[in-house]
Coordinates of C-alpha atoms in Angstrom, one line a residue:
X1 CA 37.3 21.6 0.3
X2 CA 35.5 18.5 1.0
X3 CA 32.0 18.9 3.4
X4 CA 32.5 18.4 7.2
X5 CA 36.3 19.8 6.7
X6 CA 37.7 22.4 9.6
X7 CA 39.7 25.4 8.7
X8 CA 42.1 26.5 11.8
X9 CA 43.4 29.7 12.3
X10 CA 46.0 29.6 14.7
X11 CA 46.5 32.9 16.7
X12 CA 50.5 32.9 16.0
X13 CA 51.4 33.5 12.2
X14 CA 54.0 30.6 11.0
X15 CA 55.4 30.2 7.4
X16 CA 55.9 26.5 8.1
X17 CA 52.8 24.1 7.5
X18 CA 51.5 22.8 11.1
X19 CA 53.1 19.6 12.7
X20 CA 50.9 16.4 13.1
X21 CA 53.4 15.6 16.0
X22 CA 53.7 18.5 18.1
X23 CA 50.8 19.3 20.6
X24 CA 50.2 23.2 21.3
X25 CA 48.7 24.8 24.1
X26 CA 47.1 27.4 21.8
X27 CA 43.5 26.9 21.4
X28 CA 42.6 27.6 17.7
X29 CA 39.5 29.4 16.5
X30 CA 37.7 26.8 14.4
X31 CA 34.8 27.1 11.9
X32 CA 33.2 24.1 10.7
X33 CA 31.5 24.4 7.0
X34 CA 29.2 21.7 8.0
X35 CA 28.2 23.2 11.9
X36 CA 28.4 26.8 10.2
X37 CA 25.3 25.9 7.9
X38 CA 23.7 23.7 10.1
X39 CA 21.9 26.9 12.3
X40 CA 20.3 27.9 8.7
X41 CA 18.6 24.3 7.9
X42 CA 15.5 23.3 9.9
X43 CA 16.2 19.6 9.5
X44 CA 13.4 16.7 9.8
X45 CA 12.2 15.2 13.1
X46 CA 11.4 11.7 12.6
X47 CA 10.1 11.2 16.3
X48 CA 8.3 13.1 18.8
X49 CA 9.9 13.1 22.5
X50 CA 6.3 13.1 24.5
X51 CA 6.8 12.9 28.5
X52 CA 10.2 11.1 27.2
X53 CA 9.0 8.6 24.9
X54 CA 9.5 8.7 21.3
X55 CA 6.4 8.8 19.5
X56 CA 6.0 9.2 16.0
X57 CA 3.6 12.0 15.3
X58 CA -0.1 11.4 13.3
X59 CA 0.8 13.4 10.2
X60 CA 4.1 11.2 9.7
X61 CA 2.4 7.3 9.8
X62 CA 1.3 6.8 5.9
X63 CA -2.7 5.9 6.0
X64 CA -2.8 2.6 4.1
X65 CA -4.6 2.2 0.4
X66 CA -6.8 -1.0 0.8
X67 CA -7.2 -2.4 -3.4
X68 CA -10.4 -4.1 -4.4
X69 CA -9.4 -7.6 -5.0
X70 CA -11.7 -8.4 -8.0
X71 CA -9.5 -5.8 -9.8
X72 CA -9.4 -8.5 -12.2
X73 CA -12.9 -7.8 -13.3
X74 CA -12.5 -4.4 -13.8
X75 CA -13.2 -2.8 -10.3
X76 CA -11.1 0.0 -9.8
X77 CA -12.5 0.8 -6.2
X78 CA -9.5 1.9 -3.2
X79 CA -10.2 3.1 0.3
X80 CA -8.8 4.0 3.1
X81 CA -11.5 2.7 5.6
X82 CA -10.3 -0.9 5.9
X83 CA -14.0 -2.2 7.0
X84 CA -15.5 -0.4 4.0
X85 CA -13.2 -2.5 1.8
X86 CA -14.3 -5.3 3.3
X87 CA -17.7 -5.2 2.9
X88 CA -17.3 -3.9 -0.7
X89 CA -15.2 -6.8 -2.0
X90 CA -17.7 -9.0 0.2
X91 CA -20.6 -7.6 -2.2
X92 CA -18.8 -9.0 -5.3
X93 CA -19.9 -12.3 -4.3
X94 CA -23.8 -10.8 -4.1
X95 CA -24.8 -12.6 -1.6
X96 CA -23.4 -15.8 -2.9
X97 CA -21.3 -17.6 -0.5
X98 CA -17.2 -17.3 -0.8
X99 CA -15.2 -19.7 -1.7
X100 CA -14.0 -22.3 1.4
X101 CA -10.7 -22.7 0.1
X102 CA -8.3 -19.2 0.0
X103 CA -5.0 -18.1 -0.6
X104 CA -3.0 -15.2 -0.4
X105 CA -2.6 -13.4 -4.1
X106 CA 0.5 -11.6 -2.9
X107 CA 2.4 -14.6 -1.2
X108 CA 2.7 -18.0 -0.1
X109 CA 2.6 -18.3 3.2
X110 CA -1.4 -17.9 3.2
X111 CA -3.5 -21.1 1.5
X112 CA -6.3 -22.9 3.7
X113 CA -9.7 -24.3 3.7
X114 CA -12.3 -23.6 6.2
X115 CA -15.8 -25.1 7.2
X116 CA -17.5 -22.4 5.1
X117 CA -16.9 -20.2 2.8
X118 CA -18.0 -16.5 5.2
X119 CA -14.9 -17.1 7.9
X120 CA -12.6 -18.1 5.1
X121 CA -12.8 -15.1 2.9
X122 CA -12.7 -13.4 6.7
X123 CA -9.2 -14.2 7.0
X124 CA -8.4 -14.3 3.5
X125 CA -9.0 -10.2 4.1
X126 CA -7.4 -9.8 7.0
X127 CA -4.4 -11.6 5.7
X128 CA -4.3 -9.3 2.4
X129 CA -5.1 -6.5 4.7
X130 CA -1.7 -6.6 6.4
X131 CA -0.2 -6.7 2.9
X132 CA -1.9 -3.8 2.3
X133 CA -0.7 -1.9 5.7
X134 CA 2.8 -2.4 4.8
X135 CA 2.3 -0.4 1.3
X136 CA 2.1 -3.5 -0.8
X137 CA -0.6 -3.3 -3.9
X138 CA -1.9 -5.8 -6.0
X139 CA 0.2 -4.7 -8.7
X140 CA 2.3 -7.6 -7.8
X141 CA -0.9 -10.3 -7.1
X142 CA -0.5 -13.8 -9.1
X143 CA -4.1 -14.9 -10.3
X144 CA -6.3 -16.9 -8.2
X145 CA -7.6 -19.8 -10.5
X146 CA -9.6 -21.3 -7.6
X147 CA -11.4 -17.6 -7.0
X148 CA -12.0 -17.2 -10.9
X149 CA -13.6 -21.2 -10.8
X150 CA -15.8 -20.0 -7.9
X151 CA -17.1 -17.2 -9.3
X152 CA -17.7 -19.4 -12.7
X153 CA -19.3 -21.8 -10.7
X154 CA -21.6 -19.0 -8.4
X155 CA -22.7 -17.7 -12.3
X156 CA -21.3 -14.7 -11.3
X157 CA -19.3 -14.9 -14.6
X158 CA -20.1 -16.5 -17.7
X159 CA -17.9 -18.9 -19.7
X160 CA -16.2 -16.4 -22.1
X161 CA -14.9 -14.8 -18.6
X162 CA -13.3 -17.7 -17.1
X163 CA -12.0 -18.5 -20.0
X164 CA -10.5 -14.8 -20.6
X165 CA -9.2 -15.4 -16.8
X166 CA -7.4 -18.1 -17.5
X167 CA -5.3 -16.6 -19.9
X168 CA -3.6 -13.9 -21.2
X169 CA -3.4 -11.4 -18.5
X170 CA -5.7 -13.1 -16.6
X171 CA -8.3 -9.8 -16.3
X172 CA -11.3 -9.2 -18.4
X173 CA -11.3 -7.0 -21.4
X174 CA -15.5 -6.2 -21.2
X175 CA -17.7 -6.4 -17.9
X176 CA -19.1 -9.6 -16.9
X177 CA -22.2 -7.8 -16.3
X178 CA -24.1 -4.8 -16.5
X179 CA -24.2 -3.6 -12.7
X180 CA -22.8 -1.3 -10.3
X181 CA -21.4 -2.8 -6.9
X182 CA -22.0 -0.2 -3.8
X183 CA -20.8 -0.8 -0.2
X184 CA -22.7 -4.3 0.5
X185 CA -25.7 -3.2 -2.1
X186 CA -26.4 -2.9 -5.4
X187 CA -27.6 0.8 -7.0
X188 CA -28.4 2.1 -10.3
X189 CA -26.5 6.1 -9.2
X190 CA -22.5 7.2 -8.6
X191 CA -23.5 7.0 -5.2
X192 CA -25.9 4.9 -2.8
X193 CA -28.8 7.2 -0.3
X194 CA -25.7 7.4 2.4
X195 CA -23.4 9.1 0.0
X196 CA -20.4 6.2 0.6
X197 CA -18.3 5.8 -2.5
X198 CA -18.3 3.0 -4.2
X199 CA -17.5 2.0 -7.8
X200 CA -18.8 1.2 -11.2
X201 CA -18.0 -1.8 -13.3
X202 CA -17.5 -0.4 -17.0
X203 CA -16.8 -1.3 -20.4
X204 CA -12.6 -0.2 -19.8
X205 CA -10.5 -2.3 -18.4
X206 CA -6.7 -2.2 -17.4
X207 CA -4.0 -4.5 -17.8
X208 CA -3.4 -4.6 -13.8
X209 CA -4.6 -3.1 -10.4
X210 CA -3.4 0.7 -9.3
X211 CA -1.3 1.3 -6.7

């Protein structure tokens, strides 16, 4: 019998098959196989009803996974803290100033130039931050040629890295130096005095970004 189907049990006993035409005043007694099991299954409340607005409740919004965007050198650093990020991806540059021109590596609608290089990586991360909130990772980024110039041009990578960049899967197979970058500093340990995580560029590298 198919889910959701009735079975009525009328209280007079008939040989003959129940009319689809003619109306009866008995009242059946009907069980429903999909209301009988419905009072043993707890179900799943999306909302919340709170003073009798719908709300949805803390433990069901999913905390967003912000992606390092140098992934392409090798840093495999995530957080959930969206201003940590920021100031770790910022220390990438080490103290050198961004890049004036940006673009979005996850679409098209973001590519701009600004008067200086700090406010344009500011909205290059806020932009890629949105991304971010609505669960996209940079396992889907294209590569930024004009970020991989800069950093060429900053000496912040050699000429065997650019050129690495620039092809194949466009991400390094060997460090482009022997550091570690911390939340806005650099440090020699796994963790800085404060105890903040941060991450360590090493010798293994992946083909793309987690996510």
């Amino acid at each position: 019998m198919a889910p959701g189907a009735c079975i009525h049990q009328s209280s007079t006993a008939s040989q003959h098959p129940p009319s689809l035409y003619n109306h009866s005043e008995a009242t059946p007694t009907e069980t429903s196989i999909s209301t009988g099991l419905a009072s043993r299954l707890s179900g799943v409340p999306l909302l919340e009803d709170v003073n009798g607005v719908l709300e949805w409740r803390p433990n069901q919004v999913r905390q967003p996974v912000f992606e390092c965007s140098f992934w392409f050198l090798g840093c495999s650093y995530i957080s959930t803290d969206q201003e940590e990020w920021r100031t770790h991806c910022l220390s990438h540059f080490r103290g050198e100033e961004p890049p004036k021109s940006v673009q979005c590596p996850l679409c098209e609608d973001f590519r701009h130039t600004y008067d200086n290089g700090w406010t344009a990586w500011h909205y290059r991360m806020e932009h890629v931050a949105y991304h971010h909130q609505m669960g996209v990772t940079l396992r889907a980024s294209r590569p930024d040629f004009h970020l991989f110039q800069h950093l060429w041009q900053k000496r912040l990578i050699d000429d065997q890295d650019l050129k690495e960049l620039k092809g194949g899967n466009h991400n390094l197979t060997r460090p482009p130096s022997n550091f570690t970058v911390t939340n806005g500093r650099h440090g020699r340990g796994g963790r800085d005095r404060r105890g903040l995580r941060h991450q360590h560029i090493g010798p293994n590298r992946r083909s793309g970004p987690s996510g």
